[in-house]
PDB file of C-alpha atoms in Angstrom:
ATOM      1  CA  MET A   3       0.000   0.000   0.000  1.00  0.00           C
ATOM      2  CA  GLN A   4       1.301   3.446  -0.840  1.00  0.00           C
ATOM      3  CA  ARG A   5       1.596   5.995   1.911  1.00  0.00           C
ATOM      4  CA  GLN A   6       0.974   8.935  -0.395  1.00  0.00           C
ATOM      5  CA  THR A   7      -2.726   9.681  -0.024  1.00  0.00           C
ATOM      6  CA  ARG A   8      -3.023  13.099  -1.658  1.00  0.00           C
ATOM      7  CA  GLY A   9      -3.942  11.611  -5.051  1.00  0.00           C
ATOM      8  CA  ILE A  10      -6.537   9.309  -3.525  1.00  0.00           C
ATOM      9  CA  PHE A  11      -8.119  11.589  -0.982  1.00  0.00           C
ATOM     10  CA  GLY A  12      -7.328  15.096  -2.299  1.00  0.00           C
ATOM     11  CA  ARG A  13      -6.944  17.951   0.122  1.00  0.00           C
ATOM     12  CA  GLY A  14      -7.857  16.996   3.634  1.00  0.00           C
ATOM     13  CA  GLY A  15      -6.476  13.509   3.197  1.00  0.00           C
ATOM     14  CA  VAL A  16      -4.814  13.587   6.622  1.00  0.00           C
ATOM     15  CA  LEU A  17      -7.896  12.379   8.458  1.00  0.00           C
ATOM     16  CA  ALA A  18      -8.646   9.842   5.778  1.00  0.00           C
ATOM     17  CA  SER A  19      -5.064   8.561   5.821  1.00  0.00           C
ATOM     18  CA  VAL A  20      -5.098   8.283   9.614  1.00  0.00           C
ATOM     19  CA  LEU A  21      -8.325   6.316   9.445  1.00  0.00           C
ATOM     20  CA  LEU A  22      -6.973   4.154   6.629  1.00  0.00           C
ATOM     21  CA  PHE A  23      -3.747   3.402   8.529  1.00  0.00           C
ATOM     22  CA  ALA A  24      -5.708   2.627  11.701  1.00  0.00           C
ATOM     23  CA  ALA A  25      -8.022   0.321   9.770  1.00  0.00           C
ATOM     24  CA  CYS A  26      -5.037  -1.470   8.280  1.00  0.00           C
ATOM     25  CA  GLY A  27      -3.484  -2.044  11.702  1.00  0.00           C
ATOM     26  CA  ALA A  28      -0.771   0.605  11.440  1.00  0.00           C
ATOM     27  CA  SER A  29       0.353   1.660  14.866  1.00  0.00           C
ATOM     28  CA  GLU A  30       3.102   4.124  14.016  1.00  0.00           C
ATOM     29  CA  LEU A  31       1.574   7.367  12.786  1.00  0.00           C
ATOM     30  CA  GLU A  32       4.590   9.497  13.690  1.00  0.00           C
ATOM     31  CA  ASP A  33       6.102   9.090  10.225  1.00  0.00           C
ATOM     32  CA  VAL A  34       3.042  10.361   8.289  1.00  0.00           C
ATOM     33  CA  ASP A  35       4.157  12.684   5.511  1.00  0.00           C
ATOM     34  CA  PRO A  36       4.145  16.228   7.028  1.00  0.00           C
ATOM     35  CA  ASN A  37       3.007  17.637   3.671  1.00  0.00           C
ATOM     36  CA  LEU A  38      -0.352  15.976   4.260  1.00  0.00           C
ATOM     37  CA  GLU A  39      -1.200  17.985   7.355  1.00  0.00           C
ATOM     38  CA  GLY A  40      -4.581  19.695   7.154  1.00  0.00           C
ATOM     39  CA  SER A  41      -5.498  23.200   8.064  1.00  0.00           C
ATOM     40  CA  GLU A  42      -8.617  25.207   8.715  1.00  0.00           C
ATOM     41  CA  ALA A  43      -8.112  26.939   5.364  1.00  0.00           C
ATOM     42  CA  GLU A  44      -9.046  23.674   3.665  1.00  0.00           C
ATOM     43  CA  LEU A  45     -12.543  23.994   5.129  1.00  0.00           C
ATOM     44  CA  SER A  46     -13.196  27.378   3.521  1.00  0.00           C
ATOM     45  CA  CYS A  47     -14.877  27.771   0.158  1.00  0.00           C
ATOM     46  CA  GLN A  48     -15.784  30.427  -2.358  1.00  0.00           C
ATOM     47  CA  VAL A  49     -18.427  30.263  -5.054  1.00  0.00           C
ATOM     48  CA  SER A  50     -19.377  32.667  -7.837  1.00  0.00           C
ATOM     49  CA  GLN A  51     -22.106  32.794 -10.454  1.00  0.00           C
ATOM     50  CA  GLN A  52     -22.019  34.594 -13.796  1.00  0.00           C
ATOM     51  CA  CYS A  53     -25.350  36.390 -14.218  1.00  0.00           C
ATOM     52  CA  SER A  54     -27.232  36.816 -17.470  1.00  0.00           C
ATOM     53  CA  ASN A  55     -27.112  40.623 -17.148  1.00  0.00           C
ATOM     54  CA  GLY A  56     -23.295  40.568 -17.326  1.00  0.00           C
ATOM     55  CA  THR A  57     -22.675  40.937 -13.612  1.00  0.00           C
ATOM     56  CA  SER A  58     -21.612  38.227 -11.225  1.00  0.00           C
ATOM     57  CA  VAL A  59     -22.270  37.386  -7.609  1.00  0.00           C
ATOM     58  CA  SER A  60     -19.969  35.546  -5.246  1.00  0.00           C
ATOM     59  CA  CYS A  61     -19.568  34.659  -1.612  1.00  0.00           C
ATOM     60  CA  SER A  62     -17.190  32.759   0.622  1.00  0.00           C
ATOM     61  CA  SER A  63     -17.408  30.749   3.806  1.00  0.00           C
ATOM     62  CA  ALA A  64     -14.956  29.869   6.517  1.00  0.00           C
ATOM     63  CA  ASN A  65     -17.121  26.842   7.326  1.00  0.00           C
ATOM     64  CA  GLY A  66     -16.930  25.279   3.871  1.00  0.00           C
ATOM     65  CA  ILE A  67     -20.646  25.465   3.069  1.00  0.00           C
ATOM     66  CA  CYS A  68     -21.079  27.030  -0.404  1.00  0.00           C
ATOM     67  CA  HIS A  69     -23.670  26.400  -3.107  1.00  0.00           C
ATOM     68  CA  ALA A  70     -24.793  27.983  -6.390  1.00  0.00           C
ATOM     69  CA  GLY A  71     -27.822  27.538  -8.608  1.00  0.00           C
ATOM     70  CA  THR A  72     -29.481  28.887 -11.724  1.00  0.00           C
ATOM     71  CA  GLU A  73     -33.102  29.118 -10.515  1.00  0.00           C
ATOM     72  CA  SER A  74     -34.645  32.610 -10.342  1.00  0.00           C
ATOM     73  CA  GLY A  75     -31.910  34.085 -12.527  1.00  0.00           C
ATOM     74  CA  GLY A  76     -28.989  32.557 -10.590  1.00  0.00           C
ATOM     75  CA  TRP A  77     -27.763  32.703  -7.041  1.00  0.00           C
ATOM     76  CA  VAL A  78     -24.937  31.859  -4.645  1.00  0.00           C
ATOM     77  CA  GLU A  79     -25.270  30.729  -1.049  1.00  0.00           C
ATOM     78  CA  CYS A  80     -22.693  30.629   1.729  1.00  0.00           C
ATOM     79  CA  ASP A  81     -23.529  29.426   5.226  1.00  0.00           C
ATOM     80  CA  GLY A  82     -27.247  29.691   4.454  1.00  0.00           C
ATOM     81  CA  ALA A  83     -27.196  33.327   3.251  1.00  0.00           C
ATOM     82  CA  ARG A  84     -28.425  33.402  -0.356  1.00  0.00           C
ATOM     83  CA  THR A  85     -27.637  36.229  -2.805  1.00  0.00           C
ATOM     84  CA  TYR A  86     -29.465  36.394  -6.131  1.00  0.00           C
ATOM     85  CA  CYS A  87     -27.993  37.643  -9.408  1.00  0.00           C
ATOM     86  CA  THR A  88     -30.768  40.049 -10.100  1.00  0.00           C
ATOM     87  CA  VAL A  89     -32.193  42.168  -7.369  1.00  0.00           C
ATOM     88  CA  VAL A  90     -35.930  41.691  -7.419  1.00  0.00           C
ATOM     89  CA  ALA A  91     -37.762  44.639  -5.913  1.00  0.00           C
ATOM     90  CA  CYS A  92     -40.407  43.909  -3.301  1.00  0.00           C
ATOM     91  CA  VAL A  93     -43.927  44.849  -4.361  1.00  0.00           C
ATOM     92  CA  CYS A  94     -47.288  44.647  -2.666  1.00  0.00           C
ATOM     93  CA  GLU A  95     -48.807  41.325  -3.702  1.00  0.00           C
ATOM     94  CA  PRO A  96     -52.474  41.378  -4.737  1.00  0.00           C
ATOM     95  CA  THR A  97     -53.630  38.559  -2.447  1.00  0.00           C
ATOM     96  CA  ARG A  98     -55.510  39.871   0.598  1.00  0.00           C
ATOM     97  CA  ARG A  99     -55.548  37.906   3.842  1.00  0.00           C
ATOM     98  CA  THR A 100     -57.038  38.354   7.284  1.00  0.00           C
ATOM     99  CA  LEU A 101     -55.708  37.280  10.647  1.00  0.00           C
ATOM    100  CA  SER A 102     -56.708  37.962  14.208  1.00  0.00           C
ATOM    101  CA  GLY A 103     -54.988  38.478  17.495  1.00  0.00           C
ATOM    102  CA  SER A 104     -56.515  38.055  20.914  1.00  0.00           C
ATOM    103  CA  GLY A 105     -55.782  39.467  24.321  1.00  0.00           C
ATOM    104  CA  SER A 106     -57.066  39.399  27.873  1.00  0.00           C
ATOM    105  CA  SER A 107     -56.853  42.081  30.528  1.00  0.00           C
ATOM    106  CA  PHE A 108     -58.799  43.906  33.256  1.00  0.00           C
ATOM    107  CA  ASN A 109     -60.784  46.069  30.782  1.00  0.00           C
ATOM    108  CA  CYS A 110     -61.627  46.125  27.049  1.00  0.00           C
ATOM    109  CA  GLY A 111     -59.165  48.908  26.159  1.00  0.00           C
ATOM    110  CA  ALA A 112     -56.209  47.006  27.609  1.00  0.00           C
ATOM    111  CA  ALA A 113     -57.424  43.701  26.095  1.00  0.00           C
ATOM    112  CA  TRP A 114     -57.705  45.327  22.640  1.00  0.00           C
ATOM    113  CA  ALA A 115     -54.175  46.746  22.963  1.00  0.00           C
ATOM    114  CA  ILE A 116     -52.799  43.280  23.739  1.00  0.00           C
ATOM    115  CA  ALA A 117     -54.866  41.750  20.921  1.00  0.00           C
ATOM    116  CA  GLN A 118     -53.538  44.357  18.465  1.00  0.00           C
ATOM    117  CA  GLU A 119     -49.950  43.655  19.536  1.00  0.00           C
ATOM    118  CA  ASN A 120     -50.496  39.908  19.096  1.00  0.00           C
ATOM    119  CA  ALA A 121     -52.057  40.437  15.649  1.00  0.00           C
ATOM    120  CA  TYR A 122     -49.027  42.438  14.477  1.00  0.00           C
ATOM    121  CA  ALA A 123     -46.662  39.746  15.800  1.00  0.00           C
ATOM    122  CA  LYS A 124     -48.549  37.200  13.672  1.00  0.00           C
ATOM    123  CA  LEU A 125     -48.381  39.575  10.698  1.00  0.00           C
ATOM    124  CA  ALA A 126     -44.587  39.824  10.966  1.00  0.00           C
ATOM    125  CA  THR A 127     -44.378  36.027  10.763  1.00  0.00           C
ATOM    126  CA  ALA A 128     -46.887  35.797   7.913  1.00  0.00           C
ATOM    127  CA  CYS A 129     -45.068  38.429   5.815  1.00  0.00           C
ATOM    128  CA  PRO A 130     -41.281  38.104   6.339  1.00  0.00           C
ATOM    129  CA  LYS A 131     -40.538  40.726   3.628  1.00  0.00           C
ATOM    130  CA  GLY A 132     -43.046  43.166   5.120  1.00  0.00           C
ATOM    131  CA  SER A 133     -46.728  43.946   4.733  1.00  0.00           C
ATOM    132  CA  CYS A 134     -48.762  46.556   2.888  1.00  0.00           C
ATOM    133  CA  ASN A 135     -52.326  47.891   2.687  1.00  0.00           C
ATOM    134  CA  VAL A 136     -53.038  46.869   6.274  1.00  0.00           C
ATOM    135  CA  THR A 137     -56.493  47.658   7.622  1.00  0.00           C
ATOM    136  CA  GLU A 138     -57.334  47.168  11.279  1.00  0.00           C
ATOM    137  CA  THR A 139     -60.657  46.204  12.788  1.00  0.00           C
ATOM    138  CA  GLU A 140     -61.370  46.255  16.482  1.00  0.00           C
ATOM    139  CA  GLY A 141     -63.027  42.935  17.263  1.00  0.00           C
ATOM    140  CA  SER A 142     -65.416  42.038  20.015  1.00  0.00           C
ATOM    141  CA  CYS A 143     -64.691  42.303  23.722  1.00  0.00           C
ATOM    142  CA  GLY A 144     -66.322  39.898  26.124  1.00  0.00           C
ATOM    143  CA  VAL A 145     -66.434  39.229  29.810  1.00  0.00           C
ATOM    144  CA  THR A 146     -64.666  36.176  31.197  1.00  0.00           C
ATOM    145  CA  SER A 147     -64.069  34.945  34.732  1.00  0.00           C
ATOM    146  CA  SER A 148     -60.593  36.502  34.673  1.00  0.00           C
ATOM    147  CA  GLY A 149     -61.550  39.892  33.176  1.00  0.00           C
ATOM    148  CA  ARG A 150     -62.045  40.893  29.551  1.00  0.00           C
ATOM    149  CA  THR A 151     -61.045  39.100  26.326  1.00  0.00           C
ATOM    150  CA  ALA A 152     -60.824  40.974  23.025  1.00  0.00           C
ATOM    151  CA  SER A 153     -59.858  40.342  19.419  1.00  0.00           C
ATOM    152  CA  TRP A 154     -58.165  42.502  16.780  1.00  0.00           C
ATOM    153  CA  LEU A 155     -58.373  41.804  13.035  1.00  0.00           C
ATOM    154  CA  LEU A 156     -55.831  42.738  10.370  1.00  0.00           C
ATOM    155  CA  THR A 157     -56.537  42.515   6.651  1.00  0.00           C
ATOM    156  CA  TYR A 158     -53.346  42.814   4.664  1.00  0.00           C
ATOM    157  CA  SER A 159     -51.185  41.933   1.680  1.00  0.00           C
ATOM    158  CA  CYS A 160     -47.604  40.712   1.904  1.00  0.00           C
ATOM    159  CA  MET A 161     -44.610  42.173   0.119  1.00  0.00           C
ATOM    160  CA  GLY A 162     -43.079  39.718  -2.324  1.00  0.00           C
ATOM    161  CA  PRO A 163     -41.922  37.685  -4.105  1.00  0.00           C
ATOM    162  CA  ALA A 164     -40.015  35.545  -1.599  1.00  0.00           C
ATOM    163  CA  ASN A 165     -36.590  36.457  -3.085  1.00  0.00           C
ATOM    164  CA  CYS A 166     -37.217  40.221  -3.198  1.00  0.00           C
ATOM    165  CA  GLN A 167     -34.852  42.721  -1.612  1.00  0.00           C
TER     166      GLN A 167
END
């Protein structure tokens, strides 16, 4: 068996060669070729994408997690952060939706304030790129054993599409 592992395992062959030697019963690892030592730099990566409009996008990662794709005009992704070739502007989508928030407190005014806050928290989750054309409707307020319970309605559209900036 040859001890030169660079051609078989490429960069980062140190771990693979150690495992291979251990699997083969080698007990003396002191004489492993010092040129095969790994480094953190081997984990890094860089990726770039040529865009159809003549520009390019690129990114790099110290963790070694890089991807590229051609969907939606092309993109690159490093460590989960995706950058698209073409910047797509966010616009108010035509679909209208309604959600409600609820709240409880000692009186209707305080319950409505809590319900409104809860409705807007739901809206932020429903529209990660932002919302538009929001209309608010104060819902009902009823008596419960612990005080007052109220609802707050929001009718809205989301900003989109999903890859807009």
